[in-house]
XYZ file of N, CA and C in Angstrom:
759
model
N 22.707 4.306 -20.088
C 21.290 4.011 -19.881
C 20.965 4.108 -18.396
N 19.859 4.788 -18.098
C 19.438 4.899 -16.704
C 19.025 3.529 -16.190
N 19.290 3.298 -14.901
C 18.853 2.070 -14.261
C 17.800 2.411 -13.222
N 17.058 1.391 -12.783
C 15.845 1.670 -12.031
C 16.075 2.176 -10.617
N 17.311 2.118 -10.104
C 17.583 2.606 -8.759
C 18.557 3.783 -8.759
N 18.697 4.443 -9.892
C 19.560 5.626 -9.950
C 19.114 6.660 -8.923
N 20.074 7.149 -8.129
C 19.782 8.182 -7.156
C 19.166 7.673 -5.877
N 18.961 6.367 -5.757
C 18.370 5.795 -4.562
C 19.451 5.366 -3.575
N 19.067 5.320 -2.308
C 19.969 4.878 -1.244
C 19.416 3.584 -0.670
N 20.253 2.566 -0.612
C 19.831 1.267 -0.100
C 20.676 0.878 1.102
N 20.082 0.143 2.007
C 20.760 -0.405 3.182
C 20.577 -1.914 3.143
N 21.683 -2.657 3.266
C 21.630 -4.116 3.228
C 22.319 -4.668 4.465
N 21.603 -5.450 5.253
C 22.227 -6.100 6.404
C 22.790 -7.457 5.985
N 23.779 -7.923 6.733
C 24.415 -9.187 6.374
C 25.101 -9.126 5.029
N 25.741 -7.975 4.750
C 26.300 -7.722 3.415
C 27.745 -8.163 3.264
N 28.273 -8.907 4.238
C 29.693 -9.249 4.202
C 30.014 -10.458 3.338
N 29.005 -11.233 2.932
C 29.274 -12.424 2.132
C 27.968 -12.963 1.551
N 28.106 -13.975 0.704
C 26.961 -14.743 0.235
C 25.840 -13.951 -0.405
N 24.616 -14.249 0.023
C 23.442 -13.606 -0.558
C 23.457 -12.106 -0.315
N 23.859 -11.678 0.890
C 23.902 -10.245 1.181
C 24.854 -9.498 0.267
N 26.015 -10.089 0.023
C 26.967 -9.455 -0.896
C 26.398 -9.381 -2.305
N 25.760 -10.465 -2.759
C 25.170 -10.471 -4.096
C 24.073 -9.416 -4.220
N 23.282 -9.243 -3.158
C 22.236 -8.222 -3.176
C 22.842 -6.830 -3.278
N 23.866 -6.568 -2.477
C 24.518 -5.265 -2.520
C 25.077 -4.978 -3.911
N 25.696 -5.963 -4.517
C 26.259 -5.788 -5.855
C 25.163 -5.527 -6.884
N 24.048 -6.242 -6.767
C 22.949 -6.059 -7.715
C 22.307 -4.684 -7.578
N 22.111 -4.234 -6.343
C 21.528 -2.905 -6.130
C 22.454 -1.812 -6.646
N 23.745 -1.956 -6.375
C 24.715 -0.976 -6.882
C 24.737 -0.986 -8.405
N 24.596 -2.172 -8.986
C 24.566 -2.282 -10.434
C 23.371 -1.595 -11.059
N 22.312 -1.402 -10.264
C 21.121 -0.690 -10.732
C 21.175 0.794 -10.387
N 22.329 1.246 -9.902
C 22.522 2.674 -9.695
C 22.386 3.162 -8.266
N 22.113 2.270 -7.322
C 21.917 2.699 -5.934
C 23.250 2.900 -5.222
N 23.240 3.814 -4.266
C 24.316 3.887 -3.283
C 23.924 2.946 -2.150
N 24.866 2.124 -1.694
C 24.511 1.029 -0.804
C 25.287 1.102 0.504
N 24.556 1.127 1.610
C 25.155 1.033 2.940
C 25.242 -0.437 3.313
N 26.426 -0.874 3.692
C 26.710 -2.283 3.956
C 26.828 -2.509 5.448
N 25.937 -3.315 6.009
C 25.936 -3.576 7.450
C 26.245 -5.038 7.727
N 27.080 -5.264 8.723
C 27.399 -6.598 9.209
C 28.326 -6.445 10.392
N 28.480 -7.510 11.162
C 29.455 -7.479 12.249
C 30.877 -7.665 11.730
N 31.030 -8.260 10.557
C 32.347 -8.587 10.012
C 32.871 -7.459 9.140
N 33.749 -6.629 9.704
C 34.289 -5.487 8.968
C 35.076 -5.947 7.731
N 35.863 -7.012 7.863
C 36.688 -7.451 6.742
C 35.824 -7.844 5.551
N 34.749 -8.563 5.816
C 33.853 -8.956 4.740
C 33.178 -7.758 4.092
N 32.828 -6.775 4.888
C 32.213 -5.564 4.341
C 33.180 -4.823 3.432
N 34.432 -4.768 3.826
C 35.439 -4.095 2.992
C 35.582 -4.803 1.644
N 35.494 -6.128 1.661
C 35.569 -6.884 0.413
C 34.367 -6.587 -0.476
N 33.186 -6.502 0.123
C 31.993 -6.163 -0.649
C 32.098 -4.764 -1.220
N 32.588 -3.836 -0.407
C 32.744 -2.453 -0.867
C 33.671 -2.383 -2.070
N 34.755 -3.138 -2.033
C 35.689 -3.144 -3.158
C 35.016 -3.650 -4.430
N 34.096 -4.598 -4.280
C 33.412 -5.165 -5.435
C 32.388 -4.202 -6.034
N 31.712 -3.429 -5.201
C 30.697 -2.517 -5.743
C 31.273 -1.153 -6.095
N 32.490 -0.866 -5.642
C 33.112 0.433 -5.905
C 32.958 1.346 -4.712
N 34.072 1.871 -4.259
C 34.051 2.664 -3.033
C 33.168 3.901 -3.121
N 33.011 4.445 -4.312
C 32.162 5.637 -4.457
C 30.684 5.287 -4.361
N 30.351 3.999 -4.428
C 28.956 3.577 -4.425
C 28.482 3.043 -3.083
N 29.398 2.950 -2.100
C 29.003 2.278 -0.870
C 29.526 2.921 0.391
N 29.037 2.406 1.496
C 29.426 2.860 2.820
C 29.457 1.651 3.738
N 30.581 1.435 4.398
C 30.717 0.335 5.343
C 30.274 0.794 6.730
N 29.328 0.072 7.312
C 28.822 0.404 8.640
C 28.825 -0.862 9.493
N 29.922 -1.151 10.178
C 29.924 -2.320 11.065
C 28.832 -2.175 12.119
N 28.042 -3.217 12.273
C 26.887 -3.110 13.174
C 26.401 -4.487 13.571
N 26.136 -4.663 14.851
C 25.474 -5.861 15.352
C 23.975 -5.606 15.283
N 23.304 -6.240 14.329
C 21.883 -5.933 14.115
C 20.983 -6.496 15.195
N 21.551 -7.238 16.149
C 20.750 -7.677 17.290
C 20.780 -6.663 18.427
N 21.500 -5.574 18.234
C 21.624 -4.500 19.224
C 20.790 -3.321 18.746
N 19.655 -3.086 19.398
C 18.726 -2.046 18.950
C 19.391 -0.679 18.867
N 20.197 -0.327 19.866
C 20.861 0.968 19.862
C 21.855 1.099 18.733
N 22.612 0.029 18.474
C 23.578 0.048 17.381
C 22.879 0.204 16.036
N 21.742 -0.442 15.885
C 20.973 -0.336 14.650
C 20.484 1.090 14.442
N 19.931 1.707 15.483
C 19.440 3.082 15.362
C 20.567 4.030 14.960
N 21.731 3.859 15.559
C 22.876 4.708 15.219
C 23.327 4.479 13.784
N 23.315 3.226 13.350
C 23.737 2.907 11.988
C 22.802 3.538 10.958
N 21.501 3.451 11.186
C 20.543 4.029 10.249
C 20.714 5.544 10.184
N 20.919 6.175 11.327
C 21.153 7.625 11.345
C 22.399 7.990 10.550
N 23.439 7.186 10.684
C 24.675 7.456 9.950
C 24.465 7.342 8.449
N 23.708 6.329 8.029
C 23.429 6.151 6.601
C 22.691 7.361 6.040
N 21.657 7.800 6.739
C 20.861 8.946 6.277
C 21.713 10.215 6.265
N 22.537 10.404 7.285
C 23.393 11.593 7.352
C 24.423 11.593 6.233
N 24.932 10.425 5.879
C 25.965 10.330 4.849
C 25.402 10.513 3.449
N 24.300 9.839 3.168
C 23.754 9.845 1.810
C 22.604 10.826 1.619
N 22.083 11.379 2.715
C 20.999 12.347 2.607
C 19.622 11.748 2.488
N 19.496 10.454 2.732
C 18.178 9.824 2.660
C 18.298 8.317 2.711
N 17.149 7.669 2.548
C 17.100 6.211 2.542
C 15.852 5.792 1.760
N 16.032 4.875 0.817
C 14.927 4.475 -0.049
C 14.627 2.980 -0.021
N 15.661 2.170 0.141
C 15.505 0.722 0.081
C 16.163 0.098 1.299
N 15.452 -0.783 1.967
C 15.991 -1.506 3.125
C 15.880 -2.998 2.839
N 17.005 -3.694 2.921
C 17.007 -5.138 2.724
C 17.493 -5.799 4.005
N 16.586 -6.502 4.669
C 16.916 -7.225 5.895
C 17.340 -8.640 5.532
N 18.648 -8.824 5.420
C 19.188 -10.101 4.975
C 19.937 -10.858 6.066
N 20.389 -10.176 7.104
C 21.200 -10.829 8.138
C 20.474 -12.026 8.722
N 21.205 -13.123 8.877
C 20.572 -14.302 9.438
C 21.572 -15.408 9.706
N 21.154 -16.347 10.524
C 21.948 -17.526 10.837
C 21.031 -18.741 10.834
N 21.550 -19.869 10.358
C 20.745 -21.086 10.361
C 20.715 -21.733 11.734
N 21.840 -21.741 12.421
C 21.941 -22.437 13.694
C 22.240 -23.906 13.484
N 22.569 -24.584 14.563
C 22.911 -26.006 14.457
C 21.643 -26.845 14.371
N 21.790 -28.011 13.777
C 20.663 -28.931 13.668
C 20.362 -29.543 15.031
N 19.109 -29.451 15.476
C 18.720 -30.026 16.767
C 17.201 -30.130 16.834
N 16.727 -31.220 17.407
C 15.302 -31.357 17.655
C 14.877 -30.352 18.738
N 13.591 -30.067 18.780
C 13.088 -29.069 19.720
C 13.493 -29.392 21.157
N 13.356 -30.656 21.549
C 13.664 -31.004 22.938
C 15.164 -30.961 23.230
N 15.979 -30.883 22.184
C 17.425 -30.821 22.360
C 17.984 -29.408 22.187
N 17.168 -28.505 21.685
C 17.621 -27.152 21.375
C 17.819 -26.348 22.656
N 19.015 -25.829 22.843
C 19.311 -25.035 24.039
C 18.675 -23.654 23.931
N 18.215 -23.131 25.052
C 17.549 -21.824 25.073
C 18.439 -20.711 24.531
N 19.719 -20.634 24.908
C 20.568 -19.564 24.343
C 20.665 -19.626 22.816
N 20.686 -20.843 22.266
C 20.725 -20.996 20.812
C 19.427 -20.482 20.192
N 18.299 -20.863 20.768
C 16.997 -20.355 20.309
C 16.976 -18.836 20.315
N 17.381 -18.228 21.415
C 17.335 -16.770 21.542
C 18.270 -16.092 20.554
N 19.429 -16.699 20.303
C 20.384 -16.109 19.357
C 19.829 -16.106 17.935
N 19.229 -17.216 17.528
C 18.689 -17.303 16.175
C 17.488 -16.375 15.998
N 16.617 -16.326 16.987
C 15.465 -15.422 16.910
C 15.929 -13.966 16.848
N 16.931 -13.627 17.642
C 17.443 -12.259 17.654
C 18.039 -11.879 16.306
N 18.824 -12.772 15.742
C 19.503 -12.466 14.481
C 18.545 -12.469 13.299
N 17.642 -13.427 13.248
C 16.790 -13.610 12.068
C 15.479 -12.846 12.109
N 15.000 -12.498 13.300
C 13.692 -11.847 13.388
C 13.737 -10.505 14.103
N 14.294 -10.479 15.304
C 14.320 -9.210 16.039
C 15.088 -8.145 15.270
N 16.145 -8.545 14.567
C 16.923 -7.576 13.792
C 16.070 -6.917 12.712
N 15.159 -7.676 12.119
C 14.282 -7.117 11.088
C 13.390 -6.035 11.692
N 12.886 -6.302 12.880
C 12.079 -5.305 13.581
C 12.900 -4.074 13.923
N 14.119 -4.269 14.453
C 14.954 -3.134 14.846
C 15.282 -2.247 13.643
N 15.716 -2.871 12.549
C 16.102 -2.094 11.367
C 14.889 -1.387 10.774
N 13.787 -2.094 10.652
C 12.581 -1.502 10.061
C 12.034 -0.391 10.945
N 12.068 -0.594 12.233
C 11.577 0.421 13.172
C 12.415 1.688 13.084
N 13.728 1.546 12.906
C 14.597 2.716 12.809
C 14.483 3.399 11.454
N 14.324 2.599 10.392
C 14.239 3.178 9.050
C 12.856 3.742 8.751
N 11.828 3.178 9.391
C 10.456 3.556 9.096
C 10.162 5.049 9.099
N 10.567 5.789 10.133
C 10.254 7.214 10.154
C 10.800 7.992 8.960
N 11.972 7.611 8.471
C 12.539 8.286 7.302
C 11.726 7.979 6.054
N 11.328 6.733 5.886
C 10.532 6.350 4.728
C 9.146 6.992 4.784
N 8.565 6.998 5.969
C 7.236 7.595 6.138
C 7.265 9.091 5.844
N 8.305 9.761 6.301
C 8.406 11.207 6.084
C 8.451 11.548 4.601
N 9.177 10.731 3.811
C 9.272 11.022 2.378
C 8.147 10.367 1.578
N 7.340 9.549 2.271
C 6.170 8.892 1.669
C 6.551 8.032 0.469
N 7.620 7.308 0.636
C 8.036 6.354 -0.394
C 9.113 5.445 0.180
N 9.339 4.337 -0.502
C 10.395 3.429 -0.077
C 9.988 1.977 -0.280
N 10.974 1.104 -0.148
C 10.734 -0.324 -0.303
C 11.555 -1.088 0.712
N 10.922 -2.047 1.372
C 11.596 -2.930 2.321
C 11.486 -4.345 1.772
N 12.613 -5.046 1.727
C 12.623 -6.438 1.278
C 13.291 -7.281 2.362
N 12.561 -8.246 2.880
C 13.069 -9.116 3.934
C 13.423 -10.489 3.359
N 14.615 -10.975 3.684
C 15.050 -12.262 3.157
C 14.628 -13.361 4.124
N 13.570 -14.050 3.750
C 13.015 -15.124 4.569
C 13.631 -16.450 4.125
N 12.836 -17.497 4.045
C 13.322 -18.821 3.672
C 12.123 -19.730 3.473
N 12.298 -20.771 2.675
C 11.225 -21.754 2.553
C 10.974 -22.458 3.879
N 11.929 -22.364 4.814
C 11.711 -22.950 6.141
C 10.591 -22.238 6.888
N 10.342 -20.969 6.563
C 9.310 -20.207 7.264
C 7.920 -20.775 7.079
N 7.422 -20.815 5.853
C 6.050 -21.305 5.671
C 5.901 -22.816 5.752
N 6.994 -23.576 5.565
C 6.874 -25.031 5.506
C 7.430 -25.748 6.726
N 8.356 -25.121 7.447
C 8.978 -25.774 8.586
C 10.001 -26.810 8.140
N 11.015 -27.034 8.982
C 12.040 -28.019 8.681
C 12.437 -28.737 9.959
N 12.475 -30.071 9.949
C 12.948 -30.801 11.124
C 14.350 -30.364 11.520
N 14.559 -30.203 12.803
C 15.838 -29.839 13.408
C 16.259 -28.394 13.135
N 15.336 -27.595 12.624
C 15.619 -26.174 12.409
C 14.485 -25.330 12.997
N 14.094 -25.649 14.211
C 12.929 -25.006 14.813
C 13.083 -23.498 14.939
N 14.223 -23.048 15.449
C 14.417 -21.611 15.667
C 14.438 -20.857 14.350
N 15.148 -21.397 13.374
C 15.233 -20.747 12.073
C 13.862 -20.690 11.408
N 13.139 -21.812 11.429
C 11.819 -21.847 10.806
C 10.852 -20.886 11.498
N 10.899 -20.849 12.834
C 10.016 -19.942 13.581
C 10.331 -18.488 13.266
N 11.630 -18.166 13.197
C 12.029 -16.789 12.908
C 11.605 -16.372 11.509
N 11.803 -17.247 10.534
C 11.458 -16.901 9.159
C 9.949 -16.818 8.967
N 9.195 -17.669 9.665
C 7.741 -17.551 9.615
C 7.294 -16.231 10.226
N 7.925 -15.865 11.338
C 7.628 -14.578 11.959
C 7.964 -13.428 11.044
N 9.059 -13.554 10.305
C 9.444 -12.503 9.370
C 8.388 -12.316 8.282
N 7.841 -13.404 7.792
C 6.809 -13.295 6.767
C 5.562 -12.628 7.333
N 5.192 -12.967 8.569
C 4.060 -12.299 9.210
C 4.317 -10.824 9.423
N 5.537 -10.488 9.832
C 5.906 -9.084 10.026
C 5.882 -8.341 8.700
N 6.334 -9.000 7.638
C 6.312 -8.391 6.304
C 4.898 -7.994 5.912
N 3.948 -8.899 6.099
C 2.562 -8.609 5.729
C 1.979 -7.489 6.579
N 2.321 -7.492 7.867
C 1.813 -6.458 8.767
C 2.357 -5.085 8.393
N 3.665 -5.018 8.129
C 4.268 -3.747 7.737
C 3.703 -3.256 6.409
N 3.470 -4.187 5.489
C 2.899 -3.800 4.200
C 1.530 -3.161 4.388
N 0.728 -3.741 5.278
C -0.599 -3.199 5.531
C -0.534 -1.839 6.217
N 0.377 -1.695 7.161
C 0.470 -0.448 7.929
C 1.083 0.696 7.132
N 2.029 0.390 6.274
C 2.788 1.450 5.606
C 2.329 1.759 4.185
N 1.365 1.017 3.687
C 0.937 1.247 2.305
C 0.398 2.662 2.107
N -0.228 3.230 3.136
C -0.778 4.586 2.996
C 0.310 5.628 2.777
N 1.546 5.273 3.079
C 2.662 6.199 2.871
C 3.440 5.889 1.592
N 2.908 4.991 0.787
C 3.586 4.653 -0.458
C 4.778 3.745 -0.271
N 4.865 3.091 0.879
C 5.992 2.191 1.173
C 5.557 0.757 0.915
N 6.347 0.051 0.131
C 6.061 -1.345 -0.162
C 6.966 -2.243 0.682
N 6.405 -3.340 1.181
C 7.162 -4.287 2.018
C 6.903 -5.696 1.504
N 7.965 -6.372 1.117
C 7.856 -7.725 0.576
C 8.948 -8.614 1.165
N 8.850 -9.888 0.876
C 9.859 -10.840 1.316
C 10.286 -11.719 0.146
N 11.495 -12.218 0.219
C 12.006 -13.215 -0.713
C 12.331 -14.457 0.103
N 11.864 -15.615 -0.351
C 12.108 -16.865 0.362
C 12.967 -17.782 -0.506
N 14.272 -17.782 -0.292
C 15.136 -18.662 -1.080
C 14.966 -20.119 -0.675
N 15.182 -20.993 -1.636
C 15.327 -22.412 -1.359
C 16.792 -22.732 -1.158
N 17.209 -23.981 -1.365
C 18.627 -24.319 -1.232
C 19.479 -23.428 -2.128
N 20.413 -22.730 -1.527
C 21.230 -21.761 -2.253
C 22.704 -21.995 -1.948
N 23.512 -22.004 -2.970
C 24.948 -22.243 -2.809
C 25.631 -20.984 -2.298
N 26.084 -21.008 -1.057
C 26.755 -19.872 -0.447
C 28.076 -20.328 0.170
N 28.956 -19.373 0.483
C 30.205 -19.745 1.163
C 29.952 -20.466 2.481
N 28.843 -20.157 3.142
C 28.547 -20.760 4.434
C 28.319 -22.267 4.315
N 27.660 -22.695 3.233
C 27.401 -24.123 3.103
C 28.353 -24.828 2.139
N 29.364 -24.117 1.670
C 30.328 -24.717 0.737
C 31.016 -25.955 1.312
N 31.449 -25.941 2.590
C 32.083 -27.159 3.126
C 31.174 -28.381 3.046
N 29.887 -28.174 3.333
C 28.923 -29.279 3.247
C 28.758 -29.750 1.807
N 28.630 -28.812 0.880
C 28.398 -29.172 -0.520
C 29.610 -29.835 -1.154
N 30.807 -29.502 -0.678
C 32.036 -29.989 -1.302
C 32.668 -31.182 -0.582
N 32.031 -31.647 0.473
C 32.579 -32.755 1.257
C 32.119 -34.092 0.654
N 33.052 -34.931 0.222
C 32.652 -36.232 -0.344
C 31.786 -37.050 0.610
N 31.965 -36.853 1.911
C 31.198 -37.631 2.892
C 29.718 -37.260 2.886
N 29.396 -36.070 2.392
C 27.997 -35.631 2.367
C 27.445 -35.562 0.944
N 28.153 -36.165 0.012
C 27.737 -36.095 -1.392
C 26.326 -36.645 -1.593
N 25.981 -37.710 -0.867
C 24.640 -38.286 -1.022
C 23.560 -37.338 -0.507
N 23.883 -36.590 0.546
C 22.928 -35.622 1.068
C 22.751 -34.459 0.101
N 23.848 -34.012 -0.475
C 23.786 -32.926 -1.452
C 22.948 -33.365 -2.658
N 23.176 -34.597 -3.113
C 22.410 -35.114 -4.247
C 20.921 -35.196 -3.919
N 20.601 -35.566 -2.687
C 19.199 -35.651 -2.279
C 18.545 -34.272 -2.278
N 19.282 -33.274 -1.807
C 18.761 -31.905 -1.807
C 18.516 -31.440 -3.236
N 19.486 -31.671 -4.101
C 19.342 -31.234 -5.488
C 18.177 -31.949 -6.179
N 17.981 -33.227 -5.864
C 16.885 -33.969 -6.490
C 15.523 -33.528 -5.979
N 15.490 -32.867 -4.811
C 14.219 -32.370 -4.277
C 13.786 -31.066 -4.943
N 14.686 -30.468 -5.707
C 14.408 -29.214 -6.410
C 14.073 -29.536 -7.861
N 12.888 -29.183 -8.346
C 12.530 -29.507 -9.723
C 13.557 -29.060 -10.763
N 14.208 -27.923 -10.545
C 15.232 -27.483 -11.490
C 16.554 -28.223 -11.301
N 16.644 -29.064 -10.266
C 17.750 -29.995 -10.149
C 19.073 -29.455 -9.666
N 19.064 -28.345 -8.964
C 20.325 -27.775 -8.496
C 20.077 -26.798 -7.362
N 21.180 -26.381 -6.731
C 21.132 -25.278 -5.779
C 20.963 -23.966 -6.559
N 20.288 -23.012 -5.938
C 20.225 -21.686 -6.513
C 21.525 -20.936 -6.285
N 21.648 -19.811 -6.940
C 22.828 -18.964 -6.804
C 22.456 -17.674 -6.077
N 23.366 -17.111 -5.285
C 23.071 -15.851 -4.607
C 22.589 -14.759 -5.556
N 23.160 -14.709 -6.749
C 22.764 -13.656 -7.685
C 21.318 -13.824 -8.141
N 20.810 -15.057 -8.111
C 19.414 -15.272 -8.494
C 18.464 -14.747 -7.419
N 18.860 -14.870 -6.165
C 18.096 -14.256 -5.078
C 18.172 -12.735 -5.196
N 19.359 -12.237 -5.500
C 19.565 -10.791 -5.617
C 18.707 -10.182 -6.715
N 18.547 -10.899 -7.827
C 17.725 -10.386 -8.916
C 16.264 -10.242 -8.493
N 15.797 -11.154 -7.644
C 14.433 -11.041 -7.124
C 14.301 -9.823 -6.223
N 15.342 -9.548 -5.430
C 15.332 -8.367 -4.562
C 15.277 -7.093 -5.396
N 16.056 -7.041 -6.461
C 16.035 -5.865 -7.335
C 14.636 -5.637 -7.894
N 13.984 -6.713 -8.319
C 12.623 -6.595 -8.842
C 11.683 -5.978 -7.809
N 11.729 -6.482 -6.581
C 10.822 -5.998 -5.547
C 11.194 -4.606 -5.057
N 12.483 -4.301 -5.045
C 12.926 -3.008 -4.528
C 12.724 -1.873 -5.517
N 12.795 -2.181 -6.797
C 12.788 -1.146 -7.813
C 11.439 -0.886 -8.441
N 11.469 -0.120 -9.521
C 10.235 0.307 -10.184
C 9.500 -0.845 -10.848
N 10.203 -1.922 -11.163
C 9.535 -3.054 -11.799
C 8.521 -3.724 -10.871
N 8.714 -3.568 -9.559
C 7.786 -4.156 -8.596
C 6.889 -3.127 -7.947
N 6.599 -2.067 -8.653
C 5.921 -0.916 -8.048
C 4.493 -1.193 -7.571
N 3.872 -2.286 -8.024
C 2.501 -2.594 -7.577
C 2.471 -3.908 -6.795
N 3.606 -4.240 -6.185
C 3.693 -5.468 -5.399
C 4.022 -5.115 -3.961
N 3.170 -5.534 -3.030
C 3.464 -5.340 -1.614
C 2.771 -6.433 -0.796
N 3.391 -6.785 0.331
C 2.856 -7.833 1.188
C 3.041 -9.226 0.631
N 3.921 -9.367 -0.349
C 4.091 -10.638 -1.055
C 5.384 -11.334 -0.635
N 5.368 -12.666 -0.614
C 6.580 -13.449 -0.424
C 6.896 -14.163 -1.731
N 8.024 -13.820 -2.327
C 8.444 -14.375 -3.609
C 9.391 -15.545 -3.365
N 8.984 -16.730 -3.779
C 9.812 -17.917 -3.605
C 10.844 -17.995 -4.735
N 12.101 -18.105 -4.345
C 13.189 -18.279 -5.312
C 13.824 -19.619 -4.949
N 13.162 -20.684 -5.355
C 13.499 -22.010 -4.833
C 13.567 -23.102 -5.891
N 13.626 -22.724 -7.154
C 13.720 -23.717 -8.216
C 12.528 -24.633 -8.305
N 11.408 -24.213 -7.743
C 10.180 -25.014 -7.788
C 9.983 -25.920 -6.588
N 10.877 -25.843 -5.600
C 10.783 -26.728 -4.438
C 9.420 -26.652 -3.762
N 8.854 -25.464 -3.657
C 7.617 -25.256 -2.902
C 6.368 -25.759 -3.623
N 6.490 -26.190 -4.866
C 5.299 -26.599 -5.607
C 5.230 -28.106 -5.824
N 6.174 -28.853 -5.260
C 6.140 -30.308 -5.443
C 5.916 -31.005 -4.112
């Protein structure tokens, strides 16, 4: 049976683990060839093994480096002969700190990783998508963007900026048939937060987080990935400029 991304080429940043890996696997499962970007080569190799070596391409890349990003996008297009789907997933939460305690280098690092990288990747991929007059960009934001979170100023600012950039790109690129959307996950169980979730000392905090979600649990990376597939593929063909919350109802209570 044909799948909705057969013959398409996708690029996923932050594909070495967690949500990025789940997205890469979901896109490959829908028939796409997937370029895997991250600074962690070992993690990318693990993702490649999971999606099948014939379906992917490992491209180690620091997405905060504009030149490295441009070279990576060129390599993807040269290898696969095109580019159809771009998923900007790379990101870091950063340490918990109030605004007056947040160090400037930490602020700049989080903004660079979570927001500037989205601009760099989209700016490099844009000309290819515009030339073919089609494509889909999906940016992985967070509920921290529109709502804000105490002690996560840099992350919240970056994700809010990402949502604004998503809407702007959607408006600018719609004339070329390019759709641009965002997915905003709520609490999601990933390898990055596993130590926190599994530590008996933080069990009360984990329980509080779960109780704040109407569905009563953390989300799964694959549930975020399924939303990306919807927006990237033909099922979301009339959706652009939208932020899809995948948060178990957190944003409505």
